[in-house]
Coordinates of C-alpha atoms (C1' of nucleotides) in Angstrom, one line a residue:
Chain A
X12 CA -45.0 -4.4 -70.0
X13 CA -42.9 -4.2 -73.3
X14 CA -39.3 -5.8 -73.7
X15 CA -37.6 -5.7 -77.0
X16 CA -39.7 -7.9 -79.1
X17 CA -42.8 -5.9 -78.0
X18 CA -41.3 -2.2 -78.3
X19 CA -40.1 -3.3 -82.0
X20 CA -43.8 -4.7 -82.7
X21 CA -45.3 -1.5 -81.4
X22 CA -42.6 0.3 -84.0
X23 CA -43.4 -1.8 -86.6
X24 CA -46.9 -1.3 -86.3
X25 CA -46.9 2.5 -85.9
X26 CA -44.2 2.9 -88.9
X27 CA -46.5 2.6 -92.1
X28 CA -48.5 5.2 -90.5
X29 CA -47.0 7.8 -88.9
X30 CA -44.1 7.8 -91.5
X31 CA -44.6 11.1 -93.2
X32 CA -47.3 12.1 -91.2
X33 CA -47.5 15.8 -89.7
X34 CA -48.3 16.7 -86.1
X35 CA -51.2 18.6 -86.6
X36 CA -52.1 18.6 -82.6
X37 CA -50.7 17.7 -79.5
X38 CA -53.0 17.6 -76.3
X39 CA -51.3 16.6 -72.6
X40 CA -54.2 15.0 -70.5
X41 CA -51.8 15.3 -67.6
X42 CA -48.2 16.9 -66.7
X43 CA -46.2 14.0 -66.4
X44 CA -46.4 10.4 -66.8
X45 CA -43.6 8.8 -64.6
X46 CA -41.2 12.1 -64.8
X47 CA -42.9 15.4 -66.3
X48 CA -43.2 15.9 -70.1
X49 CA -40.0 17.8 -70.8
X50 CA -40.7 21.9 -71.5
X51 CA -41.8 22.3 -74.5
X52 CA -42.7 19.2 -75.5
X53 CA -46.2 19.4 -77.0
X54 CA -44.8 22.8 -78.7
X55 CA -42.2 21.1 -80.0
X56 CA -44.3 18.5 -81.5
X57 CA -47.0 20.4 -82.9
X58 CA -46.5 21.3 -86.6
X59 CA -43.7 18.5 -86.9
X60 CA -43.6 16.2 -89.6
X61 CA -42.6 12.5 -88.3
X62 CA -39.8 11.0 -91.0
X63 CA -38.8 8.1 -89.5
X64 CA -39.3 5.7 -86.5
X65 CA -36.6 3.6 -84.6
X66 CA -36.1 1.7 -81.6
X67 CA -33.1 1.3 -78.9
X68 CA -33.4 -1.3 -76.4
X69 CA -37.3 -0.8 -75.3
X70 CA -37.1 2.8 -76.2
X71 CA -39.5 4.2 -79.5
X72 CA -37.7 6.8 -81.5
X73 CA -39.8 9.3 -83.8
X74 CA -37.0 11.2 -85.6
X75 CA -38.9 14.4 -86.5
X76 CA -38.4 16.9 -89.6
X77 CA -37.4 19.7 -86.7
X78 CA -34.5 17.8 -86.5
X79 CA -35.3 16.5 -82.5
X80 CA -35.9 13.2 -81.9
X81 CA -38.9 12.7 -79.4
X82 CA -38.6 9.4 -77.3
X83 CA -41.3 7.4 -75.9
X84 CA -40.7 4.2 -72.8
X85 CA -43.9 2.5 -72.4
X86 CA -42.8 1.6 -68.8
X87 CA -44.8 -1.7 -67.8
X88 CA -48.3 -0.8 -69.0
X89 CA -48.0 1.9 -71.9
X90 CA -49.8 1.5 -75.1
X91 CA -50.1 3.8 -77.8
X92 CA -53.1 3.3 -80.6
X93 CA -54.9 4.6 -83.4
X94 CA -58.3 6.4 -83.5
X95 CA -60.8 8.1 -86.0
X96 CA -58.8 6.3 -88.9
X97 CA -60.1 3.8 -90.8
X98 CA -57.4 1.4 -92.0
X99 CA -57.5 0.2 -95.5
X100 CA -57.7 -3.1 -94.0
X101 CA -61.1 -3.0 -91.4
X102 CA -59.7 -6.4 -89.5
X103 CA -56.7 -4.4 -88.3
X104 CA -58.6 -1.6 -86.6
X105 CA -58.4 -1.6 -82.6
X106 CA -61.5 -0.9 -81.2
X107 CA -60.6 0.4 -77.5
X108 CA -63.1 -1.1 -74.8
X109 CA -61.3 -0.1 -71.9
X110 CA -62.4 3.2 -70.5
X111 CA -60.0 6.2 -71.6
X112 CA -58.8 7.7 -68.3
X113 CA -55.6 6.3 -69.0
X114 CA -55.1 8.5 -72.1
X115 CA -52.1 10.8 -71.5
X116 CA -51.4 12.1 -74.8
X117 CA -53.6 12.9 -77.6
X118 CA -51.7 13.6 -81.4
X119 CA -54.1 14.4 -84.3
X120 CA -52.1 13.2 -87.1
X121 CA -52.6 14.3 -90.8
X122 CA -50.7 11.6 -93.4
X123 CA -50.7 12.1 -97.2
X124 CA -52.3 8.8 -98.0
X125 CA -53.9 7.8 -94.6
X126 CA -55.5 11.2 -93.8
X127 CA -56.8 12.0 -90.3
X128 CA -56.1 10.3 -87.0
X129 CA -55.7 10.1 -83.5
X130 CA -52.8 8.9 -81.9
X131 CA -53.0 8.2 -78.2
X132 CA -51.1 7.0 -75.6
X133 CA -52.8 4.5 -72.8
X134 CA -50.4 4.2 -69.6
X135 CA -52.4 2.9 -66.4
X136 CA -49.7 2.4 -64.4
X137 CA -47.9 5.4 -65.7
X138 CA -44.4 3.7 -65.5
X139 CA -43.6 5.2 -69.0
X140 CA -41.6 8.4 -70.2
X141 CA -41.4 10.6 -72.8
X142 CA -38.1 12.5 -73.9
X143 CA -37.1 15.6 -76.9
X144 CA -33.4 15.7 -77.9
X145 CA -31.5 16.9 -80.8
X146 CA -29.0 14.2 -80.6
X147 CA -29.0 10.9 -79.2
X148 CA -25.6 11.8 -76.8
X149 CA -27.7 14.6 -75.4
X150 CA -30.1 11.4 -73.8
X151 CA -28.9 10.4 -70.5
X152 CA -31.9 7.1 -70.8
X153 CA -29.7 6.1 -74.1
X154 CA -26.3 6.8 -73.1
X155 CA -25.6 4.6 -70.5
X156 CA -26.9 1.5 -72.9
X157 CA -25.2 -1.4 -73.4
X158 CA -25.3 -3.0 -77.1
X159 CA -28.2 -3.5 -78.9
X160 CA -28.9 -7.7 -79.0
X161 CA -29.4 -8.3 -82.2
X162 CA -26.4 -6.0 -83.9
X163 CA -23.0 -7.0 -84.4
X164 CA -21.9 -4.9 -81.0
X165 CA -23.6 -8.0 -78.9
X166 CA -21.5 -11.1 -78.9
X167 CA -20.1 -13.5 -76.1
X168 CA -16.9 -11.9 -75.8
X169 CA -18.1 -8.1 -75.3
X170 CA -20.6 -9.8 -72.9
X171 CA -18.0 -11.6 -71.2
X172 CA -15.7 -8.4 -70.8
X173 CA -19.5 -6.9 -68.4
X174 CA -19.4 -10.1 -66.7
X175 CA -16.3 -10.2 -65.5
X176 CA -15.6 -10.1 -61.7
X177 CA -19.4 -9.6 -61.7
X178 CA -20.7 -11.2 -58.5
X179 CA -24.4 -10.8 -59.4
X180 CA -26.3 -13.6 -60.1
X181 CA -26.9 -14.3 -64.0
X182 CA -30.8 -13.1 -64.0
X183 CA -29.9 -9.9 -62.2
X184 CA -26.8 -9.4 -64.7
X185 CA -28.9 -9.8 -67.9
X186 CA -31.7 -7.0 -66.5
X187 CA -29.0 -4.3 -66.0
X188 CA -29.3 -2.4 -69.4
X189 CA -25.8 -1.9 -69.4
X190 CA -24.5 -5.1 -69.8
X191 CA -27.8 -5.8 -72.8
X192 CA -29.7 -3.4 -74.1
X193 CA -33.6 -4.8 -74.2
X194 CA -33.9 -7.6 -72.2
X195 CA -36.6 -7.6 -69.9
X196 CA -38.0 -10.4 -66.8
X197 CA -39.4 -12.5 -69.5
X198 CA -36.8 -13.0 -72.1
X199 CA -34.3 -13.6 -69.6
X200 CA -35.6 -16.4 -67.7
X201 CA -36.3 -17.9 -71.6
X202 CA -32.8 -16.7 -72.6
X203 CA -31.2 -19.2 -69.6
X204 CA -33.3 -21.7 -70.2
X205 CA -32.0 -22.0 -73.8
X206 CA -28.6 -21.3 -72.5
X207 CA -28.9 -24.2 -69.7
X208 CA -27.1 -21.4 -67.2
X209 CA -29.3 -21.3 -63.6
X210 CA -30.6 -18.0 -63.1
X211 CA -28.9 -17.8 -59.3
X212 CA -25.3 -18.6 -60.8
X213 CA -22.8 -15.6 -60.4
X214 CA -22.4 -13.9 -63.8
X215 CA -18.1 -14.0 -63.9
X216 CA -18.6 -17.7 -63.8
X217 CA -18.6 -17.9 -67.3
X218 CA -15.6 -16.1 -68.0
X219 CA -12.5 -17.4 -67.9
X220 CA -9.5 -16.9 -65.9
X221 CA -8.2 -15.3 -69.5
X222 CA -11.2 -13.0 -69.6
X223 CA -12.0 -14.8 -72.6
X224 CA -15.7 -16.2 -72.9
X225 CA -16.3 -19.6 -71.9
X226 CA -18.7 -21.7 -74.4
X227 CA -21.9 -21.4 -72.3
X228 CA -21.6 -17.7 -72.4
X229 CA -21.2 -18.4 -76.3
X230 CA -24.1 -20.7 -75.8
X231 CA -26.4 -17.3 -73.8
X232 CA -25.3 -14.9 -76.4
X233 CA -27.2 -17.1 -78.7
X234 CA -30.2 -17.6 -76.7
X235 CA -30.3 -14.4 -76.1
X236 CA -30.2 -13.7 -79.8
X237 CA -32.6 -16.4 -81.0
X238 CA -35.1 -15.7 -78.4
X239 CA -35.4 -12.5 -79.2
X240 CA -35.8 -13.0 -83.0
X241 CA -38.6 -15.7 -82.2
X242 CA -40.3 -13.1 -80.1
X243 CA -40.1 -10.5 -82.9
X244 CA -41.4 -12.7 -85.4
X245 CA -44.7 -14.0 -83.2
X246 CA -45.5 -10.1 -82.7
X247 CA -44.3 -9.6 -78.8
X248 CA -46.0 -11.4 -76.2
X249 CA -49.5 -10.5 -75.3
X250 CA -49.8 -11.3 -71.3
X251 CA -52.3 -9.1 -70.4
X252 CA -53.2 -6.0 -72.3
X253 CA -50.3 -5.7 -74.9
X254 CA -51.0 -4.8 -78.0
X255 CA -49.1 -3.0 -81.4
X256 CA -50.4 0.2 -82.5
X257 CA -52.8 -1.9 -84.9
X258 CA -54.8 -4.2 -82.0
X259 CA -53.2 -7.0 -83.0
X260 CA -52.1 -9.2 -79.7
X261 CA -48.2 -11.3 -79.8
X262 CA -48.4 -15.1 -79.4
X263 CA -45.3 -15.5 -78.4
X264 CA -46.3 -16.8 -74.5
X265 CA -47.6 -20.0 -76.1
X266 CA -43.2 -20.5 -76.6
X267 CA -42.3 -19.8 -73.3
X268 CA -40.3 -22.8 -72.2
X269 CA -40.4 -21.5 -68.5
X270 CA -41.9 -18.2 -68.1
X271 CA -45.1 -18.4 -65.6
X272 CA -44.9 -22.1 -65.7
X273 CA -44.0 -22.8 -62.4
X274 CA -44.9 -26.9 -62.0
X275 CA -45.1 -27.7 -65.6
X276 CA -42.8 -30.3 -67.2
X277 CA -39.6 -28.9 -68.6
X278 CA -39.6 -28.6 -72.6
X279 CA -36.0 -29.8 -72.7
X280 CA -36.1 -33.0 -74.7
X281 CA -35.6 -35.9 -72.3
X282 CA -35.1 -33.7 -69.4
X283 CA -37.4 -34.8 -66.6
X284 CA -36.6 -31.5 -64.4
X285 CA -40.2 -29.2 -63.4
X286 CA -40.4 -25.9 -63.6
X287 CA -39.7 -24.0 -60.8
X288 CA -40.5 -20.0 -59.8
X289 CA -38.0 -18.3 -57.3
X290 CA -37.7 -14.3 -56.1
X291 CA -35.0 -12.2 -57.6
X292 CA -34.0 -9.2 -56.8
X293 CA -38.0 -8.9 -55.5
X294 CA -39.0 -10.3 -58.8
X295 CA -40.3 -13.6 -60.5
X296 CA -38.1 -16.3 -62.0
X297 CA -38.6 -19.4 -63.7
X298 CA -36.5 -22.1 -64.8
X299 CA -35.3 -26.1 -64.5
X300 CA -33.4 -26.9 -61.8
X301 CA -32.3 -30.1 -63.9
X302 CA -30.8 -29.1 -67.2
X303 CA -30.2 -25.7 -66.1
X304 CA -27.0 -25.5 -64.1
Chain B
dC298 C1' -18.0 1.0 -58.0
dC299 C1' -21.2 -2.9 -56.6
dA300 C1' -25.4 -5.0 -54.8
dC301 C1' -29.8 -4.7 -52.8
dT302 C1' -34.3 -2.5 -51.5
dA303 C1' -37.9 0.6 -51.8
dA304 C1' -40.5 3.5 -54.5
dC305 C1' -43.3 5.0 -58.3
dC306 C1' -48.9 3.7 -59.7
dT307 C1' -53.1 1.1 -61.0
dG308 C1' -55.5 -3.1 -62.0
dT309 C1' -56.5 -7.8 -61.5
dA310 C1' -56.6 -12.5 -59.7
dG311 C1' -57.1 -15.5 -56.0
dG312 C1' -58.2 -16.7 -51.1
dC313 C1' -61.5 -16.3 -47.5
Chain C
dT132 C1' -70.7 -9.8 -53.3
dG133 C1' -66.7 -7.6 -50.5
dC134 C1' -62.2 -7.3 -48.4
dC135 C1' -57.5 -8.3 -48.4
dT136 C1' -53.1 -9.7 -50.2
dA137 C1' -49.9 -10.7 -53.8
dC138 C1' -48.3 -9.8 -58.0
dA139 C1' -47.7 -7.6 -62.8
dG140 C1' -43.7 -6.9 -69.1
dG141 C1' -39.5 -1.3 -65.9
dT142 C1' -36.5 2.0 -64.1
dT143 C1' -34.6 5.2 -60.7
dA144 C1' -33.3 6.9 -56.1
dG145 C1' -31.4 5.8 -51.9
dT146 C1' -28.9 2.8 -48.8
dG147 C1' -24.9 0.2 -47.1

DNA sequence: CCACTAACCTGTAGGC
DNA sequence: TGCCTACAGGTTAGTG
């Protein structure tokens, strides 16, 4: 489900309210979601106070007062919500309809100003994963990361040093989390769209002989940057059942320029190209086959 | 090392 | 309505 924009939105929403909160209970509904929970995980939680949240490419970071960090992937169809808490601000209260078969983990949380709750994590698909460390080296899911897209570490020349002698095609380059850190099928089919670069184009073209960046890979940091910012600031994209922590649903899909609109005119001004949907590396792609290139 | 495929798992939409 | 297929926001394991 969740790329960048919807992993921060999920952090943003959980922040206010597990910040400071203690782990009064942890209940496992299962043993593993997509790999088991790690031993001693729900021990390890339990009596834990939660002092601050982050996020790494689409991972959620609770940094805990144990001194662990516990990690949390929502894979394609993870979800984590509130229950038995009444938010100061009734409108923002997700009311589950689904049936709750799909809740994995249960944490009853106590916070010094919003009390009670629940805490639960949804996962139908159960592509997500948890993870306990002490420190961030000791992750093998964050070590192998490349730099985070919106921090001074991303830029066209570090991305052109990945691309080099690369012969994978662009869309394929972009998913590998080595060479980006967040990007996900949407937000790189948007990405090369802003970037006018064709998805099927062999990522060392736009590196020079030099090694230096060429201007269209200047031209994809930047999409990749301002894309992702967008996204951020519309709350994610809500496709099917995403959602942040507080029930509130993205709009950033009424943006996309190309994503799942095979057919439709191209949103390039004065471009007369039509959308188009090809197979990557088994997986959807959109974009114009006449200002893309 | 690189590139590609299959696999993990469930739900839903669309065609007949 | 039911049945069947294709497809879905991600990552890893296995192959060549």
């Amino acid at each position: 489900m969740p790329e960048l924009p919807e992993v921060e939105t999920v952090r943003r929403g959980l922040e206010p309210y597990v910040t400071g909160a203690r782990i009064d209970t942890v209940t496992l509904n299962r043993k593993d979601l997509r790999f088991p929970f790690p031993e001693g995980f729900a021990e390890a939680l339990a009596g834990a106070t939660i002092e601050s949240t982050a996020r790494r490419a689409k991972y959620l970071l609770f940094r805990l007062s144990t001194g662990k960090t516990w990690l949390s992937h929502l894979g394609m169809t993870g979800t984590w919500r509130f229950e038995d808490f009444k938010f100061k601000e009734p409108s923002r209260y997700y009311e589950p309809t689904e049936d709750r078969k799909h809740d994995h983990l249960v944490l009853e949380l106590s916070h010094p100003q919003h009390g009670q709750m629940q805490l639960i994590y949804n996962d139908a698909r159960r592509f997500g994963f948890m993870d306990l460390f002490g420190d961030d080296s000791e992750s093998a899911y964050l070590n192998e990361l490349g730099p985070e897209p919106l921090s001074n570490a991303f830029n066209a020349a570090e991305m052109a040093e990945r691309f080099k002698g690369k012969k994978a095609p662009m869309k394929a380059a972009l998913l590998d989390q080595r060479v980006v850190a967040g990007l996900g099928n949407i937000y790189v089919s948007e990405a090369l769209h802003r970037a006018h670069i064709r998805p099927d184009l062999a990522a060392a073209k736009l590196v020079l002989k030099s090694g230096a960046p060429s201007k269209r890979l200047e031209d994809l940091a930047d999409g990749v940057r301002t894309v992702l910012i967008e996204a951020i600031d519309a709350g994610g994209s809500t496709l099917r059942d995403f959602r942040a922590a507080d029930g509130n649903s993205g709009y950033f899909q009424h943006r996309f320029a190309v994503y799942d609109r095979e057919g439709e005119p191209c949103p390039t001004p004065r471009c007369k190209g039509v959308i188009e949907r090809i197979v990557q590396s088994g997986r959807s792609t959109f974009f114009c086959p006449v200002c893309q290139h």
